[in-house]
Amino acid sequence: MDCRDREGWAIVSRQRAFDVTPCFEEGILLSSLLAALLLISLVRSLTLAIVGARRVSSPIPVLASYFLEPIAILASIFLTYFNHTCKRRSSATLLLFWPLFACAVGVWIRTRVSIGLDFYFPILVAKAIVCGLGLLSFLLECVGPEYGVESQLGEKMMQESPILTANIFSIWAFSWMTPLMKKGVKQYISEQDLPALVPSDESRHLSDDLEKALSKHALWKALFIAYGRPYAEAAGLKVLQDLLAFSQPQFLRLLLAYISVYQTSRFNSFNRPSELEGFAIAAVMFVASIVQTICLNQYFQRTFETGMRVRAGLVSVIYKKALVLSNDERGRASGDIVNLMSVDATRLQDLCTYGLIAISGPLQITIAFVSLYSLLGWAAFVGVAIMVFSIPLNTQIARILKRMQEQQMKNRDKRTRLMSELLANIKSIKLYAWENSFLRRILEVRNEQELKMLKKIGIVTAGNTALWTGIPLLVAFASFATAATVSSRPLTSDIIFPAISLFMLLQFPLAMFAQVTSNIIEAAVSVKRLNNFLNATELQVDAVDRIPASNIQEGEEVLSIKGGEFSWEKDNVQSTLEDINLTVKKGQLVGVLGRVGAGKTSLLSAIIGDMNRREGSVYIKGTVAYAPQNPWIMSATIRENILFSHEYDETFYNLVIEACALGPDLALLPNGDMTEVGEKGIGGQRARLSLARTVYSRADLVLLDDSLAAVDSHVARHVFDNVIGPHGILASKARVLVTNSITFVRQFDSMIFLRRGIVLESGSYQELIANEESEISKLIRGHGTSGGSSGTSTPVRTSGTLTPGGGEELHEVDDKSSIIITEKLRQQASISRPRLVQPTLGQLTIGKGLSTEHQERGRVNTEVYKHYIKAASVTGFAFFLLTVITQQAASVMSTFALRYWGEHNREQGNNEGMMFYLVIYGLFSLSSCLLGGVSSVLMWVFCALRSTKRLHDMMLDALMKAPLSFFELTPTGRILNLFSRDVYVTDQILGRVIQNFCRTSAVCLFILVVIGGSFPPFLVAIIPLGWFYMRVMKYYLATSRELKRLDAVSRSPIFAWFSESLAGLSTIRAFHQQSIFIQHNQYRIDRNQICYLPSISVNRWLAVRLEFVGALIILCVSCLAVTALITSGVDAGLVGLVLSYGLNTTSSLNWLVRSASEVEQNIVSVERILHQAEIKPEAPHELPESKPTAEWPSEGVVEFRDYSTRYRPELDLILKNISVKSKPCEKIGVCGRTGAGKSSLLLALFRIVEPSNGTILIDDVDITEIGLHDLRSSISIVPQTPDLFEGTLRDNIDPLNAYTDHEIWTALDQAYLKGYVESLPEQLDSPVREGGSSLSSGQRQLLCFARALLRKTRVLVLDEATSAVDLDTDHAIQEIIRGPAFDKVTIFTIAHRLNTIMTSDRVLVMDAGEVAEFDSPENLLKDKNSKFYSLASEAGLVAETVDQ
């Protein structure tokens, strides 16, 4: 390709001013554009026609422009056609080509016109037509292929993501967000308004990618492989943006040099540069800043999206891992695992957003020094030396901060763990009046460890900030001083101002570098923790061989254990279970009996695969269902709890409700089975709810762990007959029932008796009872005939026969109902196994939970800010503001010192008299730096720290004083989120963002003052600029605030679901529903991401618009300067000052809007804390004016006087006009059917519920008139569900440290635990795991007895206290209760199993919240019409009592 023009291939024309040569225009500029179009169009058209769209890059062949043009244009027509038929998005190639081509043709036409058209005229017309048509094509391409196409969404819940159809300009300018922004101004945005995720961002894809990478690599590398590609693109964009950012001072220098040259040769038209040149430099500055804006915001968007993907992937992987953690690892408290998810995953997310500054920072510093060298020469390297020396100092500070942060993480973990334990055991803490003890433990960690460390971190961080603000100032000072001394060239404005711009640009990478270093350090700590967790040992995969089977025949083996040896922990020398041999066939009912701690529950755990199998084999055919001893209830509706992800079959569902006796309970609830229950569940119904879930699943093997212990004896009979027994719903299934009761032993097909993890005996009822030496035989004979039987019936009777006496009708009724159910079952002859229903995002109701999470709307109330400042210290805050303003003033004064110095040098023509200016500049710089450090210390130590302490203590105090009903209605995850995430924000984030906002405001204020003072015409531009800023800010704040709130509110269900799943791991595993729970978790993450993505894109939308206007300001100012230069002349120093500050205006105003919104987004945490602190408290804990005497109660006379109460003001009365009085030291049994108000009576005595009218007196003291602590610490309780917490045995028995070891040992001895505790290596200091999981259920209950024995109060309440212990222990406990230890104590025994109250002095029979009967058991049994008689006969106690 040769050039036929005489100027040849040169770029710049030597014949025309400010022009390029024709050969360069046609051969290089137009040809390269056309060649690119041709190649891209051909390749793109082919790929779209054959396979439909993949990205292609092309080398550019150089062909003659005039041949290339028609071919390329033709190719573009094909590209347009194929793009519109095959793709949903406009072609980026065409959208970029036509404007660039039009500009290139414009340049070509100008050259042609200035040379002379000659025979080029037709070509010019043709080119103009092509350009016109091209621009028309461009406009059509902007509309896009989807114009007018109806959305194909159908029934989808969310609208699809607009990114899928947005063109390249819409993506660059984030215009796809504009419809949402407009909506945000008109109305509050809700979750339904947000678009769906792009399919590749759904958490299931993200977690699959990460898992695939983790299988081959360590976590760091795996994260990069899974999500690194967009991140690498972001790195490229950042480098380009850095280069452009540093080109601005060079353009400024060019412009100032141009103005100086033009000014000197104003009246010499030969040497004067072209007038176009000035405008061209202004245009180039404008284009560079637009491209810079696009690069910067695309970089940010990619890093934030990567962060989001990293978090979603990690949370999914952590959740999956938690579902397969082995028992060795369950020592990790659930609070720690939740922290991995909330804190560590979020830290890695934060690292993604700013991590690239680790690459970009050094690059920016390098470019700055190269540019400075070109301005100041070798003097600039004095600055480099200072920088190099500052680096070791920085790493040292970073190291110190790292150690502090690691310690702080441990402190936060410790506090979170204590909090989660407090919430898990809140009922016991309230009943025992232990609030102060727990409060002390939490506040000790908080004040003595966390806040002290926070103060140190604050001071070190403040020092660090001052150092990093000071270094650029020191560098500038040293460089200028050296340059002035060494160089003969005078330091004038066109050197000083570009240098100052460069020093200002240098400040950002240096300041951020420090933050990023600490981010990387925090992330490294988190990766270590995550790696440790992800590599933790998992459950033994082959512990159980599950054989899928759809049609198992009667009598076929469903479970087979041969020679099984199992242990909880891999490294334990002693096995928990040894030599277990057990087979269970379809249709068989196997009973497992044994004493407390014999290994009954462990056996079931071994069957579901929760234990390590050391030897032997376990085979299971078909599916498994499991009802644990402590029933696990999800925060969902009752129906969802029973269905447990199975398909809803109305007929069978109603049958299950009837068989599990849940009908009457549901009738009492406001929304029936659609009532939501908290994770803590609803009293005695929990066990039956758990049982109903097991029955509904229609599994082949059903494992029941003492499911009847917590229910009344007549309900137990009903449930056994209709569900478990030979005529029950489960009759055709294989059943294993662990029990401490011998009521139904007759109906077991076979039984095994465990002792110390070994099967002592096994066989059928007849075989075992025939052998009088067998343990089971002794047990039945020992307890069957005495009143002490734990569950009650006489072995003389078979289940079907009737009791002599008056119980016939009742039994007939019960048998009838059993027959009716059996009939119904026959109609459904084969109970088909239900299908599992896969969850969908649509099912995920928004704001799930009994009480929807509190969510404010609109602007954050100014009261919240006032509260925050008041909690800090108004004086401290005022001083902080003062230091910030004086710091900026000092900084501006130092700049002015430089300006006058520059002017002085220009007039002098050399650097003489520099000392005076340097000293002034140095003093102002130093004071600015020191004031920065002082303001930091003031903010951290005197404002943020005080405020966060007061807010946390206020919230904790309110939580401790909250009534029990609050905890039953609020998911634990939600409260934990407040104490981990929101407290973290007030601890470490809020102080920082408020400080940034105040600093940025001061910077903006002074910039406007400086520019306005030096160049008044600029103030005219401030009015439209101000209007536009306010408008954009209004759009932005309205939308971003709601989006941030939606993000926060959609985040807590992830935590709630997570902590809930951790509590029910064994149930989830037994039902084999891990995949469904993982899906639920992923949908919760997706729901959060749907809220999170717009909340980050909204920042980009704002930044693009603000920076575009900033670029327009620079364009206007420089164009005005050039115009003024051409018309009337202008001073270069003035333009330099205005433009160097003008370049800063954009970023400063941008940061102002951003930091204002950051403050508002983070102050939401304070808003949530304040809302939490406003919970309505229960009655005061202490009332000094009405404190009872130290001996009270001395006699233990309890009197209910016309007492009525309700749970909540809107509900009906649960106790009605109760009037009952006990005698001193009387033993009173309380019984009645489910829902009769037995437990409510207990709650009333402890004032967990307050009276609606009437009152309760203990020893003639009205309990409503004394403090709750005085009341609750003077009476004792042994609750139905024993609550234990992490710590030592001593802490659990005596949390207040009020008793001596001798007293504790005595209590343990009386509670039959002394032998067990003595066998432990550390005895009383033996550790207890979270929730007491290191002890068996019976041992936990005995420990609660020891507490009661230790307190020696005159009133004791036993709430079904022996439900989880075996018969011998039960018998022993009954002996203690009747023995000398409780001789002088008034005891109320709430009994589900009547045998425990048969020896009471009097029995109180409740019915529908009223007293039905109150007399001695003997008198009540004489009256065959009494309610007590009917209850006793149902339990099979009448015959023996009559016999006696």
PDB file of N, CA and C in Angstrom, residues 896-956:
ATOM      1  N   PHE A 896      -1.744  28.222  49.221  1.00  0.00           N
ATOM      2  CA  PHE A 896      -1.595  29.645  48.881  1.00  0.00           C
ATOM      3  C   PHE A 896      -0.142  30.097  49.035  1.00  0.00           C
ATOM      4  N   ALA A 897       0.514  29.573  50.066  1.00  0.00           N
ATOM      5  CA  ALA A 897       1.933  29.916  50.248  1.00  0.00           C
ATOM      6  C   ALA A 897       2.711  29.560  48.985  1.00  0.00           C
ATOM      7  N   LEU A 898       2.371  28.387  48.408  1.00  0.00           N
ATOM      8  CA  LEU A 898       3.050  27.948  47.183  1.00  0.00           C
ATOM      9  C   LEU A 898       2.729  28.869  46.008  1.00  0.00           C
ATOM     10  N   ARG A 899       1.457  29.291  45.927  1.00  0.00           N
ATOM     11  CA  ARG A 899       1.070  30.126  44.785  1.00  0.00           C
ATOM     12  C   ARG A 899       1.871  31.434  44.788  1.00  0.00           C
ATOM     13  N   TYR A 900       1.948  32.054  45.978  1.00  0.00           N
ATOM     14  CA  TYR A 900       2.670  33.331  46.050  1.00  0.00           C
ATOM     15  C   TYR A 900       4.165  33.117  45.805  1.00  0.00           C
ATOM     16  N   TRP A 901       4.647  31.960  46.227  1.00  0.00           N
ATOM     17  CA  TRP A 901       6.053  31.638  45.978  1.00  0.00           C
ATOM     18  C   TRP A 901       6.309  31.550  44.480  1.00  0.00           C
ATOM     19  N   GLY A 902       5.392  30.868  43.785  1.00  0.00           N
ATOM     20  CA  GLY A 902       5.503  30.716  42.315  1.00  0.00           C
ATOM     21  C   GLY A 902       5.505  32.074  41.617  1.00  0.00           C
ATOM     22  N   GLU A 903       4.569  32.938  42.050  1.00  0.00           N
ATOM     23  CA  GLU A 903       4.478  34.287  41.459  1.00  0.00           C
ATOM     24  C   GLU A 903       5.794  35.050  41.700  1.00  0.00           C
ATOM     25  N   HIS A 904       6.305  34.946  42.931  1.00  0.00           N
ATOM     26  CA  HIS A 904       7.546  35.623  43.323  1.00  0.00           C
ATOM     27  C   HIS A 904       8.698  35.174  42.405  1.00  0.00           C
ATOM     28  N   ASN A 905       8.775  33.836  42.190  1.00  0.00           N
ATOM     29  CA  ASN A 905       9.855  33.284  41.361  1.00  0.00           C
ATOM     30  C   ASN A 905       9.748  33.763  39.913  1.00  0.00           C
ATOM     31  N   ARG A 906       8.469  33.850  39.418  1.00  0.00           N
ATOM     32  CA  ARG A 906       8.283  34.255  38.021  1.00  0.00           C
ATOM     33  C   ARG A 906       8.764  35.702  37.825  1.00  0.00           C
ATOM     34  N   GLU A 907       8.440  36.531  38.815  1.00  0.00           N
ATOM     35  CA  GLU A 907       8.858  37.943  38.710  1.00  0.00           C
ATOM     36  C   GLU A 907      10.384  38.054  38.845  1.00  0.00           C
ATOM     37  N   GLN A 908      10.949  37.256  39.776  1.00  0.00           N
ATOM     38  CA  GLN A 908      12.401  37.322  40.023  1.00  0.00           C
ATOM     39  C   GLN A 908      13.192  36.663  38.889  1.00  0.00           C
ATOM     40  N   GLY A 909      12.569  35.604  38.306  1.00  0.00           N
ATOM     41  CA  GLY A 909      13.272  34.843  37.262  1.00  0.00           C
ATOM     42  C   GLY A 909      14.258  33.844  37.847  1.00  0.00           C
ATOM     43  N   ASN A 910      14.284  33.687  39.193  1.00  0.00           N
ATOM     44  CA  ASN A 910      15.114  32.657  39.847  1.00  0.00           C
ATOM     45  C   ASN A 910      14.474  32.251  41.180  1.00  0.00           C
ATOM     46  N   ASN A 911      15.189  31.412  41.979  1.00  0.00           N
ATOM     47  CA  ASN A 911      14.597  30.876  43.217  1.00  0.00           C
ATOM     48  C   ASN A 911      15.060  31.597  44.483  1.00  0.00           C
ATOM     49  N   GLU A 912      15.445  32.839  44.365  1.00  0.00           N
ATOM     50  CA  GLU A 912      15.944  33.550  45.556  1.00  0.00           C
ATOM     51  C   GLU A 912      14.803  33.841  46.557  1.00  0.00           C
ATOM     52  N   GLY A 913      15.143  33.955  47.804  1.00  0.00           N
ATOM     53  CA  GLY A 913      14.166  34.294  48.856  1.00  0.00           C
ATOM     54  C   GLY A 913      13.194  33.165  49.149  1.00  0.00           C
ATOM     55  N   MET A 914      13.669  31.921  48.906  1.00  0.00           N
ATOM     56  CA  MET A 914      12.737  30.786  49.069  1.00  0.00           C
ATOM     57  C   MET A 914      12.512  30.415  50.530  1.00  0.00           C
ATOM     58  N   MET A 915      13.473  30.728  51.407  1.00  0.00           N
ATOM     59  CA  MET A 915      13.408  30.261  52.788  1.00  0.00           C
ATOM     60  C   MET A 915      12.111  30.678  53.472  1.00  0.00           C
ATOM     61  N   PHE A 916      11.762  31.960  53.303  1.00  0.00           N
ATOM     62  CA  PHE A 916      10.552  32.500  53.938  1.00  0.00           C
ATOM     63  C   PHE A 916       9.303  31.683  53.541  1.00  0.00           C
ATOM     64  N   TYR A 917       9.158  31.466  52.208  1.00  0.00           N
ATOM     65  CA  TYR A 917       7.969  30.733  51.713  1.00  0.00           C
ATOM     66  C   TYR A 917       7.987  29.268  52.165  1.00  0.00           C
ATOM     67  N   LEU A 918       9.175  28.676  52.163  1.00  0.00           N
ATOM     68  CA  LEU A 918       9.272  27.257  52.547  1.00  0.00           C
ATOM     69  C   LEU A 918       8.879  27.044  54.005  1.00  0.00           C
ATOM     70  N   VAL A 919       9.342  27.973  54.889  1.00  0.00           N
ATOM     71  CA  VAL A 919       9.021  27.827  56.317  1.00  0.00           C
ATOM     72  C   VAL A 919       7.515  27.923  56.528  1.00  0.00           C
ATOM     73  N   ILE A 920       6.878  28.912  55.870  1.00  0.00           N
ATOM     74  CA  ILE A 920       5.415  29.071  56.010  1.00  0.00           C
ATOM     75  C   ILE A 920       4.705  27.808  55.498  1.00  0.00           C
ATOM     76  N   TYR A 921       5.137  27.360  54.302  1.00  0.00           N
ATOM     77  CA  TYR A 921       4.524  26.144  53.708  1.00  0.00           C
ATOM     78  C   TYR A 921       4.695  24.947  54.645  1.00  0.00           C
ATOM     79  N   GLY A 922       5.917  24.792  55.191  1.00  0.00           N
ATOM     80  CA  GLY A 922       6.214  23.652  56.070  1.00  0.00           C
ATOM     81  C   GLY A 922       5.373  23.679  57.341  1.00  0.00           C
ATOM     82  N   LEU A 923       5.245  24.867  57.956  1.00  0.00           N
ATOM     83  CA  LEU A 923       4.489  24.972  59.206  1.00  0.00           C
ATOM     84  C   LEU A 923       3.013  24.623  58.993  1.00  0.00           C
ATOM     85  N   PHE A 924       2.448  25.187  57.905  1.00  0.00           N
ATOM     86  CA  PHE A 924       1.027  24.890  57.637  1.00  0.00           C
ATOM     87  C   PHE A 924       0.819  23.393  57.353  1.00  0.00           C
ATOM     88  N   SER A 925       1.743  22.792  56.594  1.00  0.00           N
ATOM     89  CA  SER A 925       1.614  21.355  56.264  1.00  0.00           C
ATOM     90  C   SER A 925       1.669  20.507  57.530  1.00  0.00           C
ATOM     91  N   LEU A 926       2.643  20.837  58.397  1.00  0.00           N
ATOM     92  CA  LEU A 926       2.818  20.050  59.618  1.00  0.00           C
ATOM     93  C   LEU A 926       1.582  20.148  60.514  1.00  0.00           C
ATOM     94  N   SER A 927       1.064  21.392  60.687  1.00  0.00           N
ATOM     95  CA  SER A 927      -0.102  21.544  61.576  1.00  0.00           C
ATOM     96  C   SER A 927      -1.310  20.815  60.985  1.00  0.00           C
ATOM     97  N   SER A 928      -1.443  20.841  59.647  1.00  0.00           N
ATOM     98  CA  SER A 928      -2.563  20.122  58.999  1.00  0.00           C
ATOM     99  C   SER A 928      -2.474  18.629  59.311  1.00  0.00           C
ATOM    100  N   CYS A 929      -1.251  18.099  59.238  1.00  0.00           N
ATOM    101  CA  CYS A 929      -1.041  16.662  59.480  1.00  0.00           C
ATOM    102  C   CYS A 929      -1.342  16.290  60.933  1.00  0.00           C
ATOM    103  N   LEU A 930      -0.826  17.103  61.879  1.00  0.00           N
ATOM    104  CA  LEU A 930      -1.049  16.808  63.291  1.00  0.00           C
ATOM    105  C   LEU A 930      -2.520  16.915  63.666  1.00  0.00           C
ATOM    106  N   LEU A 931      -3.191  17.947  63.122  1.00  0.00           N
ATOM    107  CA  LEU A 931      -4.625  18.106  63.415  1.00  0.00           C
ATOM    108  C   LEU A 931      -5.423  16.900  62.909  1.00  0.00           C
ATOM    109  N   GLY A 932      -4.978  16.337  61.776  1.00  0.00           N
ATOM    110  CA  GLY A 932      -5.640  15.125  61.248  1.00  0.00           C
ATOM    111  C   GLY A 932      -5.577  13.987  62.245  1.00  0.00           C
ATOM    112  N   GLY A 933      -4.372  13.784  62.835  1.00  0.00           N
ATOM    113  CA  GLY A 933      -4.207  12.711  63.832  1.00  0.00           C
ATOM    114  C   GLY A 933      -5.062  12.959  65.060  1.00  0.00           C
ATOM    115  N   VAL A 934      -5.080  14.244  65.525  1.00  0.00           N
ATOM    116  CA  VAL A 934      -5.869  14.586  66.722  1.00  0.00           C
ATOM    117  C   VAL A 934      -7.347  14.320  66.463  1.00  0.00           C
ATOM    118  N   SER A 935      -7.846  14.708  65.276  1.00  0.00           N
ATOM    119  CA  SER A 935      -9.279  14.498  64.970  1.00  0.00           C
ATOM    120  C   SER A 935      -9.610  13.008  64.964  1.00  0.00           C
ATOM    121  N   SER A 936      -8.669  12.192  64.442  1.00  0.00           N
ATOM    122  CA  SER A 936      -8.881  10.734  64.436  1.00  0.00           C
ATOM    123  C   SER A 936      -9.009  10.176  65.840  1.00  0.00           C
ATOM    124  N   VAL A 937      -8.098  10.580  66.718  1.00  0.00           N
ATOM    125  CA  VAL A 937      -8.141  10.084  68.102  1.00  0.00           C
ATOM    126  C   VAL A 937      -9.435  10.526  68.784  1.00  0.00           C
ATOM    127  N   LEU A 938      -9.807  11.794  68.557  1.00  0.00           N
ATOM    128  CA  LEU A 938     -11.052  12.296  69.156  1.00  0.00           C
ATOM    129  C   LEU A 938     -12.238  11.463  68.706  1.00  0.00           C
ATOM    130  N   MET A 939     -12.278  11.163  67.391  1.00  0.00           N
ATOM    131  CA  MET A 939     -13.422  10.409  66.855  1.00  0.00           C
ATOM    132  C   MET A 939     -13.465   9.006  67.443  1.00  0.00           C
ATOM    133  N   TRP A 940     -12.322   8.296  67.373  1.00  0.00           N
ATOM    134  CA  TRP A 940     -12.319   6.891  67.801  1.00  0.00           C
ATOM    135  C   TRP A 940     -12.511   6.745  69.303  1.00  0.00           C
ATOM    136  N   VAL A 941     -11.657   7.484  70.056  1.00  0.00           N
ATOM    137  CA  VAL A 941     -11.614   7.203  71.492  1.00  0.00           C
ATOM    138  C   VAL A 941     -12.722   7.923  72.255  1.00  0.00           C
ATOM    139  N   PHE A 942     -13.017   9.181  71.843  1.00  0.00           N
ATOM    140  CA  PHE A 942     -13.970   9.943  72.664  1.00  0.00           C
ATOM    141  C   PHE A 942     -15.394   9.915  72.120  1.00  0.00           C
ATOM    142  N   CYS A 943     -15.564   9.526  70.844  1.00  0.00           N
ATOM    143  CA  CYS A 943     -16.947   9.514  70.316  1.00  0.00           C
ATOM    144  C   CYS A 943     -17.417   8.088  70.024  1.00  0.00           C
ATOM    145  N   ALA A 944     -16.790   7.442  69.010  1.00  0.00           N
ATOM    146  CA  ALA A 944     -17.288   6.129  68.554  1.00  0.00           C
ATOM    147  C   ALA A 944     -17.294   5.088  69.666  1.00  0.00           C
ATOM    148  N   LEU A 945     -16.206   5.048  70.444  1.00  0.00           N
ATOM    149  CA  LEU A 945     -16.077   4.012  71.469  1.00  0.00           C
ATOM    150  C   LEU A 945     -17.128   4.170  72.572  1.00  0.00           C
ATOM    151  N   ARG A 946     -17.293   5.412  73.035  1.00  0.00           N
ATOM    152  CA  ARG A 946     -18.301   5.649  74.080  1.00  0.00           C
ATOM    153  C   ARG A 946     -19.677   5.293  73.563  1.00  0.00           C
ATOM    154  N   SER A 947     -19.953   5.723  72.338  1.00  0.00           N
ATOM    155  CA  SER A 947     -21.281   5.518  71.766  1.00  0.00           C
ATOM    156  C   SER A 947     -21.600   4.038  71.633  1.00  0.00           C
ATOM    157  N   THR A 948     -20.655   3.278  71.079  1.00  0.00           N
ATOM    158  CA  THR A 948     -20.926   1.847  70.858  1.00  0.00           C
ATOM    159  C   THR A 948     -21.082   1.124  72.189  1.00  0.00           C
ATOM    160  N   LYS A 949     -20.323   1.563  73.216  1.00  0.00           N
ATOM    161  CA  LYS A 949     -20.459   0.926  74.533  1.00  0.00           C
ATOM    162  C   LYS A 949     -21.861   1.154  75.078  1.00  0.00           C
ATOM    163  N   ARG A 950     -22.313   2.413  75.007  1.00  0.00           N
ATOM    164  CA  ARG A 950     -23.639   2.713  75.566  1.00  0.00           C
ATOM    165  C   ARG A 950     -24.746   2.017  74.789  1.00  0.00           C
ATOM    166  N   LEU A 951     -24.609   1.997  73.462  1.00  0.00           N
ATOM    167  CA  LEU A 951     -25.662   1.368  72.645  1.00  0.00           C
ATOM    168  C   LEU A 951     -25.744  -0.130  72.935  1.00  0.00           C
ATOM    169  N   HIS A 952     -24.575  -0.796  72.979  1.00  0.00           N
ATOM    170  CA  HIS A 952     -24.563  -2.243  73.239  1.00  0.00           C
ATOM    171  C   HIS A 952     -25.154  -2.541  74.610  1.00  0.00           C
ATOM    172  N   ASP A 953     -24.706  -1.770  75.621  1.00  0.00           N
ATOM    173  CA  ASP A 953     -25.190  -2.039  76.987  1.00  0.00           C
ATOM    174  C   ASP A 953     -26.684  -1.789  77.091  1.00  0.00           C
ATOM    175  N   MET A 954     -27.152  -0.750  76.388  1.00  0.00           N
ATOM    176  CA  MET A 954     -28.584  -0.422  76.415  1.00  0.00           C
ATOM    177  C   MET A 954     -29.402  -1.564  75.800  1.00  0.00           C
ATOM    178  N   MET A 955     -28.904  -2.071  74.667  1.00  0.00           N
ATOM    179  CA  MET A 955     -29.626  -3.154  73.980  1.00  0.00           C
ATOM    180  C   MET A 955     -29.591  -4.435  74.809  1.00  0.00           C
ATOM    181  N   LEU A 956     -28.428  -4.733  75.399  1.00  0.00           N
ATOM    182  CA  LEU A 956     -28.299  -5.957  76.201  1.00  0.00           C
ATOM    183  C   LEU A 956     -29.197  -5.869  77.428  1.00  0.00           C
TER     184      LEU A 956
END
